[in-house]
Amino acid sequence: MHFFNQQERVKKAGLATFNRSNTTKFSESLLRKTVIVICSRITVIFNTIGLLACAIFLLSCAQQSTPLARATGTGCEHVSLDGVLPGITTKEKSYRREQQRNDKKLVPGQKVPEFSLVGLDGEEVALSDVLQEKNTVLIDFWASWCGPCVASFPTLKELRAKYAQDGFEVVAISIDTSHEEWAEGSKKHEIPWINLGELESWDGDVATMYGVHFIPKSYLIDSEGCILQKDLPIDLLEEVVVSRFDKADSEESSLEIDGE
């Protein structure tokens, strides 16, 4: 199963090419993210499986209609290594398809599933409890070995420091396979937000409900649990959060002026 999980780390990286209607800024951001993901995933394969697996991975990418991804008319399609790397059973393929189906169902306007998980301090945290106190929450699936996940932390720290008092919070969910990996990664990167662990790699109940077939995987939700945005590159996420709170501040100022 360990071998399969390493394959999935490569397979579910979220590599994509968007259609022409997207902005240049979005495309450039996605390209930077893609390059980071490719490098980190090749390193993971080489360190855990070997040179042959690296060759198979690169060959499969070369066989796509465009490098690492194929553009579609309405968005993007993730690279799939099903059937390319050995050792993936029919049952496991079915399980991954379920995750992908759940991912497609969770779109802006839909409510995310409720969950309760335990933090490093041993305390159980329910999403509903967080939403009683916060009006904008980022649910962020990550792992200590995920380079792109960690790369987003500095920006998330800045956003949280600036807007926590206004109702912004991050709920991180680790899919590491051991408490030690999770704890060490959390300490190394000095995670200040709500930090929960499922610790079942891709196979946890929460990860499945949320369609986590690649990471970083994120959902920005409001106080009702409705999805505002999902899977945004960190620079676009920053713009959305800043705009949301700046707009709220502007409206509040207008009301105060009108009241006078």
GROMACS .gro file of C-alpha atoms in nm:
model
  260
    1MET     CA    1   0.000   0.000   0.000
    2HIS     CA    2   0.298   0.228   0.066
    3PHE     CA    3   0.404   0.186  -0.296
    4PHE     CA    4   0.057   0.284  -0.415
    5ASN     CA    5   0.051   0.594  -0.196
    6GLN     CA    6   0.378   0.713  -0.344
    7GLN     CA    7   0.236   0.665  -0.691
    8GLU     CA    8  -0.072   0.864  -0.594
    9ARG     CA    9   0.147   1.150  -0.474
   10VAL     CA   10   0.270   1.183  -0.828
   11LYS     CA   11  -0.059   1.102  -0.997
   12LYS     CA   12  -0.277   1.348  -0.810
   13ALA     CA   13  -0.065   1.662  -0.833
   14GLY     CA   14  -0.328   1.891  -0.982
   15LEU     CA   15  -0.140   1.968  -1.304
   16ALA     CA   16  -0.353   2.151  -1.555
   17THR     CA   17  -0.371   2.383  -1.851
   18PHE     CA   18  -0.664   2.622  -1.868
   19ASN     CA   19  -0.852   2.737  -2.174
   20ARG     CA   20  -0.794   3.065  -2.357
   21SER     CA   21  -1.066   3.253  -2.173
   22ASN     CA   22  -0.854   3.258  -1.858
   23THR     CA   23  -0.644   3.561  -1.781
   24THR     CA   24  -0.273   3.578  -1.856
   25LYS     CA   25  -0.205   3.624  -1.489
   26PHE     CA   26  -0.391   3.306  -1.402
   27SER     CA   27  -0.200   3.109  -1.668
   28GLU     CA   28   0.138   3.235  -1.550
   29SER     CA   29   0.055   3.149  -1.191
   30LEU     CA   30  -0.059   2.802  -1.290
   31LEU     CA   31   0.257   2.749  -1.494
   32ARG     CA   32   0.475   2.836  -1.196
   33LYS     CA   33   0.275   2.598  -0.978
   34THR     CA   34   0.301   2.323  -1.241
   35VAL     CA   35   0.680   2.352  -1.265
   36ILE     CA   36   0.714   2.330  -0.887
   37VAL     CA   37   0.485   2.026  -0.873
   38ILE     CA   38   0.667   1.844  -1.156
   39CYS     CA   39   1.006   1.885  -0.988
   40SER     CA   40   0.884   1.779  -0.646
   41ARG     CA   41   0.696   1.477  -0.780
   42ILE     CA   42   0.989   1.351  -0.989
   43THR     CA   43   1.204   1.374  -0.675
   44VAL     CA   44   0.948   1.173  -0.476
   45ILE     CA   45   0.934   0.901  -0.741
   46PHE     CA   46   1.311   0.872  -0.771
   47ASN     CA   47   1.367   0.859  -0.396
   48THR     CA   48   1.097   0.602  -0.329
   49ILE     CA   49   1.056   0.390  -0.641
   50GLY     CA   50   1.361   0.446  -0.857
   51LEU     CA   51   1.487   0.554  -1.194
   52LEU     CA   52   1.258   0.323  -1.394
   53ALA     CA   53   0.945   0.480  -1.244
   54CYS     CA   54   1.079   0.826  -1.330
   55ALA     CA   55   1.124   0.717  -1.690
   56ILE     CA   56   0.770   0.576  -1.703
   57PHE     CA   57   0.630   0.898  -1.556
   58LEU     CA   58   0.809   1.121  -1.807
   59LEU     CA   59   0.713   0.892  -2.096
   60SER     CA   60   0.346   0.908  -1.996
   61CYS     CA   61   0.366   1.288  -1.985
   62ALA     CA   62   0.520   1.298  -2.332
   63GLN     CA   63   0.232   1.091  -2.468
   64GLN     CA   64  -0.027   1.352  -2.364
   65SER     CA   65  -0.160   1.584  -2.634
   66THR     CA   66   0.011   1.870  -2.446
   67PRO     CA   67   0.282   1.838  -2.180
   68LEU     CA   68   0.142   1.702  -1.854
   69ALA     CA   69  -0.212   1.806  -1.927
   70ARG     CA   70  -0.478   1.834  -2.191
   71ALA     CA   71  -0.690   2.143  -2.224
   72THR     CA   72  -1.064   2.094  -2.249
   73GLY     CA   73  -1.336   2.328  -2.365
   74THR     CA   74  -1.455   2.413  -2.016
   75GLY     CA   75  -1.147   2.400  -1.799
   76CYS     CA   76  -0.880   2.142  -1.744
   77GLU     CA   77  -0.806   1.774  -1.705
   78HIS     CA   78  -0.561   1.635  -1.455
   79VAL     CA   79  -0.291   1.398  -1.568
   80SER     CA   80  -0.375   1.038  -1.479
   81LEU     CA   81  -0.114   0.769  -1.439
   82ASP     CA   82  -0.373   0.490  -1.398
   83GLY     CA   83  -0.263   0.199  -1.606
   84VAL     CA   84   0.086   0.343  -1.655
   85LEU     CA   85   0.249   0.267  -1.320
   86PRO     CA   86   0.217  -0.097  -1.207
   87GLY     CA   87   0.054  -0.215  -0.887
   88ILE     CA   88  -0.273  -0.021  -0.896
   89THR     CA   89  -0.562  -0.261  -0.847
   90THR     CA   90  -0.910  -0.234  -0.995
   91LYS     CA   91  -1.048  -0.166  -0.647
   92GLU     CA   92  -0.801   0.117  -0.595
   93LYS     CA   93  -0.888   0.269  -0.932
   94SER     CA   94  -1.256   0.260  -0.835
   95TYR     CA   95  -1.175   0.431  -0.506
   96ARG     CA   96  -0.989   0.711  -0.686
   97ARG     CA   97  -1.278   0.759  -0.925
   98GLU     CA   98  -1.507   0.808  -0.624
   99GLN     CA   99  -1.279   1.084  -0.499
  100GLN     CA  100  -1.283   1.250  -0.839
  101ARG     CA  101  -1.664   1.233  -0.850
  102ASN     CA  102  -1.687   1.395  -0.508
  103ASP     CA  103  -1.446   1.664  -0.622
  104LYS     CA  104  -1.667   1.747  -0.920
  105LYS     CA  105  -1.975   1.772  -0.697
  106LEU     CA  106  -1.817   2.023  -0.461
  107VAL     CA  107  -1.840   2.343  -0.663
  108PRO     CA  108  -1.894   2.708  -0.562
  109GLY     CA  109  -2.241   2.747  -0.414
  110GLN     CA  110  -2.252   2.395  -0.271
  111LYS     CA  111  -2.208   2.318   0.098
  112VAL     CA  112  -1.905   2.123   0.216
  113PRO     CA  113  -1.950   1.811   0.433
  114GLU     CA  114  -1.926   1.840   0.810
  115PHE     CA  115  -1.630   1.672   0.981
  116SER     CA  116  -1.455   1.641   1.316
  117LEU     CA  117  -1.083   1.568   1.347
  118VAL     CA  118  -0.822   1.579   1.621
  119GLY     CA  119  -0.544   1.836   1.644
  120LEU     CA  120  -0.185   1.791   1.762
  121ASP     CA  121  -0.297   1.880   2.114
  122GLY     CA  122  -0.542   1.590   2.115
  123GLU     CA  123  -0.848   1.814   2.110
  124GLU     CA  124  -1.125   1.731   1.863
  125VAL     CA  125  -1.237   2.015   1.638
  126ALA     CA  126  -1.562   2.021   1.438
  127LEU     CA  127  -1.597   2.236   1.129
  128SER     CA  128  -1.937   2.357   1.249
  129ASP     CA  129  -1.778   2.495   1.566
  130VAL     CA  130  -1.524   2.691   1.363
  131LEU     CA  131  -1.797   2.836   1.143
  132GLN     CA  132  -1.984   2.964   1.447
  133GLU     CA  133  -1.693   3.199   1.515
  134LYS     CA  134  -1.553   3.268   1.166
  135ASN     CA  135  -1.715   3.403   0.850
  136THR     CA  136  -1.449   3.299   0.597
  137VAL     CA  137  -1.258   2.972   0.633
  138LEU     CA  138  -0.998   2.807   0.412
  139ILE     CA  139  -0.998   2.427   0.438
  140ASP     CA  140  -0.650   2.328   0.324
  141PHE     CA  141  -0.542   1.966   0.269
  142TRP     CA  142  -0.165   1.924   0.286
  143ALA     CA  143   0.121   1.690   0.382
  144SER     CA  144   0.470   1.745   0.519
  145TRP     CA  145   0.623   1.610   0.196
  146CYS     CA  146   0.421   1.842  -0.031
  147GLY     CA  147   0.642   2.124  -0.159
  148PRO     CA  148   0.363   2.331  -0.321
  149CYS     CA  149   0.158   2.306   0.000
  150VAL     CA  150   0.440   2.442   0.211
  151ALA     CA  151   0.517   2.712  -0.046
  152SER     CA  152   0.175   2.867   0.019
  153PHE     CA  153   0.224   2.895   0.396
  154PRO     CA  154   0.397   3.237   0.406
  155THR     CA  155   0.108   3.401   0.220
  156LEU     CA  156  -0.150   3.220   0.434
  157LYS     CA  157   0.028   3.340   0.748
  158GLU     CA  158   0.012   3.698   0.623
  159LEU     CA  159  -0.357   3.671   0.538
  160ARG     CA  160  -0.443   3.518   0.873
  161ALA     CA  161  -0.241   3.776   1.065
  162LYS     CA  162  -0.418   4.057   0.881
  163TYR     CA  163  -0.776   3.927   0.876
  164ALA     CA  164  -0.814   3.688   1.171
  165GLN     CA  165  -0.985   3.957   1.376
  166ASP     CA  166  -1.227   4.013   1.087
  167GLY     CA  167  -1.331   3.647   1.075
  168PHE     CA  168  -1.074   3.469   0.857
  169GLU     CA  169  -0.934   3.130   0.958
  170VAL     CA  170  -0.740   2.843   0.805
  171VAL     CA  171  -0.823   2.482   0.888
  172ALA     CA  172  -0.538   2.260   0.774
  173ILE     CA  173  -0.590   1.885   0.737
  174SER     CA  174  -0.278   1.672   0.712
  175ILE     CA  175  -0.289   1.353   0.505
  176ASP     CA  176   0.051   1.240   0.631
  177THR     CA  177   0.067   0.872   0.719
  178SER     CA  178   0.212   0.913   1.069
  179HIS     CA  179   0.169   1.145   1.365
  180GLU     CA  180   0.546   1.197   1.371
  181GLU     CA  181   0.560   1.326   1.012
  182TRP     CA  182   0.266   1.556   1.077
  183ALA     CA  183   0.410   1.690   1.403
  184GLU     CA  184   0.758   1.745   1.259
  185GLY     CA  185   0.621   1.920   0.950
  186SER     CA  186   0.397   2.141   1.161
  187LYS     CA  187   0.683   2.238   1.391
  188LYS     CA  188   0.924   2.302   1.104
  189HIS     CA  189   0.685   2.536   0.926
  190GLU     CA  190   0.545   2.694   1.245
  191ILE     CA  191   0.181   2.646   1.154
  192PRO     CA  192  -0.028   2.897   1.353
  193TRP     CA  193  -0.380   2.804   1.239
  194ILE     CA  194  -0.617   2.520   1.323
  195ASN     CA  195  -0.409   2.213   1.245
  196LEU     CA  196  -0.589   1.878   1.220
  197GLY     CA  197  -0.473   1.536   1.107
  198GLU     CA  198  -0.650   1.250   0.935
  199LEU     CA  199  -0.322   1.063   0.879
  200GLU     CA  200  -0.459   0.808   0.635
  201SER     CA  201  -0.290   0.936   0.323
  202TRP     CA  202  -0.546   0.960   0.040
  203ASP     CA  203  -0.775   0.700   0.198
  204GLY     CA  204  -0.929   0.890   0.489
  205ASP     CA  205  -1.303   0.948   0.513
  206VAL     CA  206  -1.270   1.327   0.513
  207ALA     CA  207  -1.023   1.324   0.224
  208THR     CA  208  -1.264   1.107   0.027
  209MET     CA  209  -1.568   1.324   0.106
  210TYR     CA  210  -1.376   1.630  -0.011
  211GLY     CA  211  -1.250   1.465  -0.328
  212VAL     CA  212  -0.884   1.492  -0.234
  213HIS     CA  213  -0.708   1.322  -0.524
  214PHE     CA  214  -0.428   1.578  -0.536
  215ILE     CA  215  -0.274   1.833  -0.301
  216PRO     CA  216  -0.266   2.117  -0.230
  217LYS     CA  217  -0.642   2.088  -0.221
  218SER     CA  218  -0.842   2.376  -0.076
  219TYR     CA  219  -1.192   2.513  -0.029
  220LEU     CA  220  -1.270   2.871   0.069
  221ILE     CA  221  -1.608   2.872   0.243
  222ASP     CA  222  -1.838   3.119   0.418
  223SER     CA  223  -1.999   3.094   0.762
  224GLU     CA  224  -2.274   2.870   0.624
  225GLY     CA  225  -2.023   2.623   0.484
  226CYS     CA  226  -2.095   2.724   0.125
  227ILE     CA  227  -1.804   2.711  -0.117
  228LEU     CA  228  -1.687   3.051  -0.239
  229GLN     CA  229  -1.386   2.926  -0.437
  230LYS     CA  230  -1.180   2.609  -0.460
  231ASP     CA  231  -0.828   2.508  -0.561
  232LEU     CA  232  -0.708   2.860  -0.633
  233PRO     CA  233  -0.335   2.925  -0.680
  234ILE     CA  234  -0.208   3.109  -0.376
  235ASP     CA  235  -0.176   3.448  -0.548
  236LEU     CA  236  -0.537   3.436  -0.669
  237LEU     CA  237  -0.655   3.314  -0.329
  238GLU     CA  238  -0.484   3.612  -0.173
  239GLU     CA  239  -0.666   3.847  -0.411
  240VAL     CA  240  -1.003   3.688  -0.331
  241VAL     CA  241  -0.955   3.705   0.046
  242VAL     CA  242  -0.822   4.062   0.040
  243SER     CA  243  -1.106   4.174  -0.187
  244ARG     CA  244  -1.367   4.004   0.032
  245PHE     CA  245  -1.255   4.175   0.352
  246ASP     CA  246  -1.170   4.510   0.196
  247LYS     CA  247  -1.518   4.517   0.042
  248ALA     CA  248  -1.672   4.440   0.381
  249ASP     CA  249  -1.471   4.721   0.542
  250SER     CA  250  -1.575   4.961   0.267
  251GLU     CA  251  -1.943   4.876   0.310
  252GLU     CA  252  -1.916   4.915   0.686
  253SER     CA  253  -1.756   5.259   0.645
  254SER     CA  254  -2.034   5.365   0.408
  255LEU     CA  255  -2.299   5.262   0.659
  256GLU     CA  256  -2.127   5.463   0.932
  257ILE     CA  257  -2.116   5.771   0.709
  258ASP     CA  258  -2.483   5.731   0.615
  259GLY     CA  259  -2.572   5.693   0.980
  260GLU     CA  260  -2.416   6.026   1.061
   0.00000   0.00000   0.00000
